[in-house]
XYZ file of C-alpha atoms in Angstrom:
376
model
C 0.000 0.000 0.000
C 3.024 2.479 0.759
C 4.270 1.939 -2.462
C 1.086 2.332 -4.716
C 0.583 5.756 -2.427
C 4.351 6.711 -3.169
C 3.991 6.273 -6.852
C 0.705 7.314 -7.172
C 1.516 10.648 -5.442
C 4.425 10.712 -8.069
C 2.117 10.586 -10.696
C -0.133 13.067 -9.064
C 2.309 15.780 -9.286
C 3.427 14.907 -12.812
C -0.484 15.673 -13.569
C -0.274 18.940 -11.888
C 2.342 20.362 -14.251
C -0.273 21.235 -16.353
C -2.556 23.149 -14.452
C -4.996 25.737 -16.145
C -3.670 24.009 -19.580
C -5.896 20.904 -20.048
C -9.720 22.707 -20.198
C -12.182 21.128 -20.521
C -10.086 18.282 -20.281
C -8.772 16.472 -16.959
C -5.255 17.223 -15.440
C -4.044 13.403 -15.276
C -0.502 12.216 -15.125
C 1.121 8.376 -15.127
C 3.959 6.459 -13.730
C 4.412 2.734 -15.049
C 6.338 0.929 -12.863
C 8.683 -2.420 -13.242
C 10.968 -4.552 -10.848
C 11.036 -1.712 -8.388
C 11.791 0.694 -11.447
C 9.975 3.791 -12.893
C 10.565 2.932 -16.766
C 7.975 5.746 -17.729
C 5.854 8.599 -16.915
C 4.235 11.232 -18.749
C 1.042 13.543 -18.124
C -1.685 14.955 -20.086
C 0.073 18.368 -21.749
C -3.580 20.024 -23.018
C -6.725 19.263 -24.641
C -6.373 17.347 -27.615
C -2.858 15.958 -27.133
C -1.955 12.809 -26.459
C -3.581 11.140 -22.733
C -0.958 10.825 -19.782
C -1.329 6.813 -20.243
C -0.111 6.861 -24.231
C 2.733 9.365 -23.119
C 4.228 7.306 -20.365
C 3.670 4.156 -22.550
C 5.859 5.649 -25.295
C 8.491 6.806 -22.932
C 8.513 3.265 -21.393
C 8.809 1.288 -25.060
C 9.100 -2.312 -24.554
C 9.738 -1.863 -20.786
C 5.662 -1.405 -20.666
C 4.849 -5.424 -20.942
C 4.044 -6.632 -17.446
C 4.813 -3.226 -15.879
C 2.227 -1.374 -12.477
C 0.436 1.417 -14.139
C -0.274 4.236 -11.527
C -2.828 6.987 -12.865
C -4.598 10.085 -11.609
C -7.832 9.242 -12.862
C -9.442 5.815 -14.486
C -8.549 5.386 -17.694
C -10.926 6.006 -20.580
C -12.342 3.889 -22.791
C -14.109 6.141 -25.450
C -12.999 7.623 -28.854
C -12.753 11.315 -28.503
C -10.111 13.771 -30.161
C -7.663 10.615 -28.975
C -8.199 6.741 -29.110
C -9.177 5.176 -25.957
C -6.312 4.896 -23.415
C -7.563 0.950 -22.289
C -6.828 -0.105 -25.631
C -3.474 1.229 -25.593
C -3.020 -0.095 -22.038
C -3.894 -3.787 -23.123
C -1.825 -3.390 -26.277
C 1.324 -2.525 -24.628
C 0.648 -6.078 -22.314
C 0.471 -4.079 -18.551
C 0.027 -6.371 -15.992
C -1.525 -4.647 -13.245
C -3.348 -0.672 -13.336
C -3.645 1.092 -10.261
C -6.211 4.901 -10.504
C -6.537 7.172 -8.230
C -9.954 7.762 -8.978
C -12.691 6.761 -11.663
C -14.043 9.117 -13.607
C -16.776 10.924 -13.540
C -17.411 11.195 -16.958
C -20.024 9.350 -17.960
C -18.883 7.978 -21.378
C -16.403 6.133 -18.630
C -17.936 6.071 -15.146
C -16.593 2.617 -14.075
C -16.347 0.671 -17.550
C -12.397 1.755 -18.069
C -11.203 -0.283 -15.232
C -13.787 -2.880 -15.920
C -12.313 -3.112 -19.017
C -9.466 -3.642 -18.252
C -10.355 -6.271 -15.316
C -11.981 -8.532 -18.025
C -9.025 -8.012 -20.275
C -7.327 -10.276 -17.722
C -5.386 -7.030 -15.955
C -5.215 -6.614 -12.050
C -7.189 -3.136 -11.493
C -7.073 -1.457 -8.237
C -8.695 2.042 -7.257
C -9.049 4.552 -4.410
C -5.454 5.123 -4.049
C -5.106 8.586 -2.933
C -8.500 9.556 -4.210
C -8.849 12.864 -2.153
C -5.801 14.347 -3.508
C -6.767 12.932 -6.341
C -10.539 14.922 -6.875
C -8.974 17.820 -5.147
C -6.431 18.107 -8.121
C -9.716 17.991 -10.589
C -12.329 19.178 -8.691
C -13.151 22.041 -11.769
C -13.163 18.939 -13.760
C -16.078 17.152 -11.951
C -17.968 20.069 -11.458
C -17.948 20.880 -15.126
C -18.484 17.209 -16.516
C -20.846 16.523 -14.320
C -23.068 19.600 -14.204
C -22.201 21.059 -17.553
C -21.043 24.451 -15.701
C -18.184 26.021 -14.411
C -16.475 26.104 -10.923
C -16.295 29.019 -9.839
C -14.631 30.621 -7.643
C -14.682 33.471 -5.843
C -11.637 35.751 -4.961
C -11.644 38.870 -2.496
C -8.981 41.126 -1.102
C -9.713 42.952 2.523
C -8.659 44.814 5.611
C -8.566 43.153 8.404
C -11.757 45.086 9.230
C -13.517 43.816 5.658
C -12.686 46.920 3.774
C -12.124 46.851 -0.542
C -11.149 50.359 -0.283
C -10.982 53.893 1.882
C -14.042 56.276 1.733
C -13.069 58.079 -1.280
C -12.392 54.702 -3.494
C -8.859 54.080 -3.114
C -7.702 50.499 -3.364
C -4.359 49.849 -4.574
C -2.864 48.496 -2.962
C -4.397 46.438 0.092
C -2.669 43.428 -0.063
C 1.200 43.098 -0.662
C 3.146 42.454 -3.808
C 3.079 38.116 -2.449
C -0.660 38.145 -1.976
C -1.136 39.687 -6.105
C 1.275 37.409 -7.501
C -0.846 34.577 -5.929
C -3.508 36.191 -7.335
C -2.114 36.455 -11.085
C -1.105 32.783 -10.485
C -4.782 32.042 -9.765
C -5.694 33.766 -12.931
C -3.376 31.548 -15.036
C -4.917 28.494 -13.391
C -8.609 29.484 -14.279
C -10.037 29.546 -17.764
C -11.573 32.812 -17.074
C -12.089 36.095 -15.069
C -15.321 37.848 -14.778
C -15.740 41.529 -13.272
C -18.372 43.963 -13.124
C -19.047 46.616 -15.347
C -18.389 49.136 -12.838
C -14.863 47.633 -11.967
C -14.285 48.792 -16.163
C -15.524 52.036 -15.756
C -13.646 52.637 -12.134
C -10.009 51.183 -12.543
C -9.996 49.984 -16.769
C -7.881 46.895 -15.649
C -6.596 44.684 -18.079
C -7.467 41.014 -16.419
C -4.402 39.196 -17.973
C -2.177 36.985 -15.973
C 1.182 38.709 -15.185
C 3.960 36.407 -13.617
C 7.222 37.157 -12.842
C 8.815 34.362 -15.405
C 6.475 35.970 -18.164
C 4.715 32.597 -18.544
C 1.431 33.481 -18.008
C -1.902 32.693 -19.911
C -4.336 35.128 -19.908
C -8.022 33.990 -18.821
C -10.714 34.531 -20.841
C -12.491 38.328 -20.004
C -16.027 38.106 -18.771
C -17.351 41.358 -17.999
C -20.977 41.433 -17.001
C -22.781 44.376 -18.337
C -26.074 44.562 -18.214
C -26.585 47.698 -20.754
C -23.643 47.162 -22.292
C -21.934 49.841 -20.830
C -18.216 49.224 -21.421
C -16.226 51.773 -23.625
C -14.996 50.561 -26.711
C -11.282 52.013 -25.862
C -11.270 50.188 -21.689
C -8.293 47.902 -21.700
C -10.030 44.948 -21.627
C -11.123 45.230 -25.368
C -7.873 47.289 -26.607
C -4.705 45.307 -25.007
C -2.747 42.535 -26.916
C -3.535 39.378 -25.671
C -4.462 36.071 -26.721
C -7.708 35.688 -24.709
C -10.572 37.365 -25.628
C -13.444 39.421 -24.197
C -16.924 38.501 -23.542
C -19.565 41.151 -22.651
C -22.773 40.016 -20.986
C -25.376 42.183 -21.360
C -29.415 41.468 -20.321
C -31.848 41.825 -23.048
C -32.630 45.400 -22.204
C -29.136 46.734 -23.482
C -29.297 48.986 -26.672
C -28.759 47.205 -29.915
C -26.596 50.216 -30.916
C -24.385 49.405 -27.990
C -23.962 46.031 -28.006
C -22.642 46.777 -32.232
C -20.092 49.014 -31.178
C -18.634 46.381 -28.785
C -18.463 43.389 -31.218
C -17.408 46.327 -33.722
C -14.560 46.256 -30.833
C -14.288 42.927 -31.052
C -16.201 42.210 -28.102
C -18.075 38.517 -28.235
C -21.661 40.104 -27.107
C -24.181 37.762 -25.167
C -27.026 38.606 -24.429
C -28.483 36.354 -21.382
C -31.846 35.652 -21.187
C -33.314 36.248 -17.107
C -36.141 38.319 -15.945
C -34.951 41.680 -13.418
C -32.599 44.257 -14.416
C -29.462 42.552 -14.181
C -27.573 39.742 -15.945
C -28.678 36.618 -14.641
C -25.725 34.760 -13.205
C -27.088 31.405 -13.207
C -27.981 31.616 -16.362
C -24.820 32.865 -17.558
C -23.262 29.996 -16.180
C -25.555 27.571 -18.211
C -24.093 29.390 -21.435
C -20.422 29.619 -20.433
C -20.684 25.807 -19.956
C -21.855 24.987 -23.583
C -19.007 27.467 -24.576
C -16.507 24.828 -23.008
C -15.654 27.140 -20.653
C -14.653 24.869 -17.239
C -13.951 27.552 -14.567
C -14.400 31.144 -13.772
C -12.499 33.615 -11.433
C -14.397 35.859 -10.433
C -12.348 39.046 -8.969
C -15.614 42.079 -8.942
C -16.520 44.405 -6.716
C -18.789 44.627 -4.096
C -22.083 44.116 -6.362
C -20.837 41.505 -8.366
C -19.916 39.314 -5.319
C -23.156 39.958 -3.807
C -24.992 38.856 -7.055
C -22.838 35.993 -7.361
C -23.486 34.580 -3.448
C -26.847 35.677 -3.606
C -27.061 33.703 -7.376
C -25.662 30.236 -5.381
C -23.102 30.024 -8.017
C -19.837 30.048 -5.960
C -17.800 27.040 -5.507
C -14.764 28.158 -3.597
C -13.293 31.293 -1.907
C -9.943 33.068 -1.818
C -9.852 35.735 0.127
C -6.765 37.501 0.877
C -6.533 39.731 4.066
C -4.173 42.423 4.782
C -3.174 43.479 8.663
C -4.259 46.942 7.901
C -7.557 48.669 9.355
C -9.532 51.110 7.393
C -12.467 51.866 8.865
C -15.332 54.121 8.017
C -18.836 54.058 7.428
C -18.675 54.999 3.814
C -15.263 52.131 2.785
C -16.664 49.657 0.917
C -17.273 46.052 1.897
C -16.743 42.699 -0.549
C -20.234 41.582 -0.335
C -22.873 44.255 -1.222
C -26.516 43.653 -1.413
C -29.157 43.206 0.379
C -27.400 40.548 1.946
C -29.513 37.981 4.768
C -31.556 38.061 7.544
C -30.696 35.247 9.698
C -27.772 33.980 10.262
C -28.506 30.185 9.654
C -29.126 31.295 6.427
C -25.364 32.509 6.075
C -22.694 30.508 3.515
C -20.645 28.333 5.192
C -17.159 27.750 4.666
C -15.893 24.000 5.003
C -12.582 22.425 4.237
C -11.159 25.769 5.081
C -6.970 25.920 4.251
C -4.837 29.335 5.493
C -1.500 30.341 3.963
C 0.680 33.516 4.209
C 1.657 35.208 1.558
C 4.280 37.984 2.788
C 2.373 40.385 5.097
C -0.876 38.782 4.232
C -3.057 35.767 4.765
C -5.460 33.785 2.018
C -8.440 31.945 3.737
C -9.328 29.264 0.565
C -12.418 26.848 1.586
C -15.763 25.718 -0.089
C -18.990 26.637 -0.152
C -20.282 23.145 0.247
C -19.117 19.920 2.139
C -17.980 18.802 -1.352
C -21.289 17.140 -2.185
C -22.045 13.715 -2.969
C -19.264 11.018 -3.503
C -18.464 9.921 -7.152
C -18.862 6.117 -6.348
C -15.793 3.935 -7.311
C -16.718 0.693 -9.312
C -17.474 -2.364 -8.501
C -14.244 -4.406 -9.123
């Protein structure tokens, strides 16, 4: 058991290497092992290359034949962009397969390892599953709902203050706590703000790391009369990701031309009331593909959001510093609840500090109901 965790955990961290590169896809890496010997690993590099199963099978060459396979998640058993990794796995003669986790998937849901099983190979599963879902938990959300996992980042006071009085805001946290939060924009597929966070500070949502590696999320700005100038950075900047302006059906046709004229991609999201409808929203980013969302507004847009039930996960940076005043904004605007049983509820809460400053990151829910592992 020591050794399927050590290996697996090995292969767990060869899957992470590609984080915020594999959407919609999985992040799933694989170690084959032989005599006591890793003769080859490999992970899944992004959507519509070659599965982490083929690569380490390549890298292994005849070596694979009678060789442990450890993998993040079950191996699939469906044509798709690729040819299904089971057949692979049975051509190359392994003797024994060993996932962390089956998928949830339903095209695969079990029938990968049983596959395999009745291919005459020794399957085994559970083996560091936690880690395992944690690593993909945007993953099951998406492939099993059909929407994105969101989640939700703030930056406070101590006392719960966005900015002073007057509107000031940069900076509250330190120069640790942003490059965290640029690294959490290269991990998510995109970042959706507010109109009014255009109009007030015209930031230009890309990812900016210190090695210059970043990837830009896609731009979601939610807009409900399409009010975002043509020449805000979001629409003018390079950049390879592009902008999407959601607008309710009340927004002037004339505006909503100029911004694709901009070359703004213009929804338009169907939802009674005079904002966008966030839930909907959601529904339509998901049939976009679109697997996870940052979302990094104001005080409105987090309200909506909370109030919407569309948050997944929090990260929410606090600084030592006290601002005070009845007139400095809070993170969570609204109209907010009555009763405080009717509050959201962190769980699974995890606390790191990042220079001066601390990020709370927890869930929303108690991580819902179990993906069941197969029969074997």
């Amino acid at each position: 058991m020591d050794q399927d965790r050590f290996y697996m955990q090995m292969a767990l961290e060869l899957a992470a290497k590609a984080r915020g590169r594999t959407s919609p896809n999985p992040m799933v890496g694989a170690v084959l092992v032989k005599d006591g010997e890793v003769v080859g690993k490999g992970f899944h590099a992004k959507a519509g290359g070659a599965h982490a199963e083929v690569v380490a099978l390549v890298d292994a060459g005849d070596r694979a034949k009678d060789a442990t396979v450890y993998v993040t998640l079950e191996p699939c058993c469906h044509y798709g962009r690729t040819g299904p990794c089971t057949e692979a796995l049975k051509k190359a003669g392994v003797k024994r397969v060993v996932a962390a986790m089956m998928d949830p998937n339903p095209l695969v849901a079990g029938q990968g390892l049983n596959i395999l099983k009745d291919a005459g190979i020794e399957v085994k599963a559970g083996v560091l599953e936690k880690e395992a879902r944690e690593l993909n938990e945007v993953f099951i959300k998406y492939i099993t709902t059909k929407k994105p996992f969101v989640v939700l980042k703030a930056a406070t006071s101590l006392d719960g203050k966005i900015a002073t009085a007057n509107g000031e805001s940069k900076w509250i946290t330190s120069n640790e706590a942003r490059e965290y939060g640029h690294r959490l924009r290269d991990q998510y597929d995109a970042i959706l703000v507010g109109v009014n966070t255009v109009l007030t500070d015209n930031p230009s949502l890309t990812a900016r790391l210190p090695e210059g590696r970043g990837k830009d999320p896609i731009r979601i700005i939610v807009d409900s009369m399409a009010r975002t100038p043509t020449g805000s950075q979001v629409l003018t900047q390079d950049s390879a990701a592009h902008t999407i302006i959601a607008t309710s059906e009340r927004a002037p046709v004339e505006r909503r031309a100029s911004l694709m004229a901009a070359g703004a991609e213009v929804i338009v999201v169907p939802g009674e009331g005079p904002g966008v409808n966030l839930t909907k929203l959601m529904e339509i980013l998901g049939e976009k593909q679109i697997s996870s969302v940052l979302i990094e507004g104001g005080g409105k847009i987090c309200g909506s959001a909370f109030a919407a039930g569309i948050v997944d996960k929090v990260a929410w940076f606090i600084a030592p510093k006290i601002i005070g005043g009845d007139l400095a904004p809070g993170p969570v605007r609204g109209e907010g609840i009555k009763n405080l049983k009717d509050a959201t509820q962190i769980h699974d809460i995890s606390i790191q500090q990042l220079g001066t400053d601390f990020c709370i990151m927890g869930y929303t829910s108690k991580g819902g109901d179990k993906i069941s592992l197969p029969e074997l």
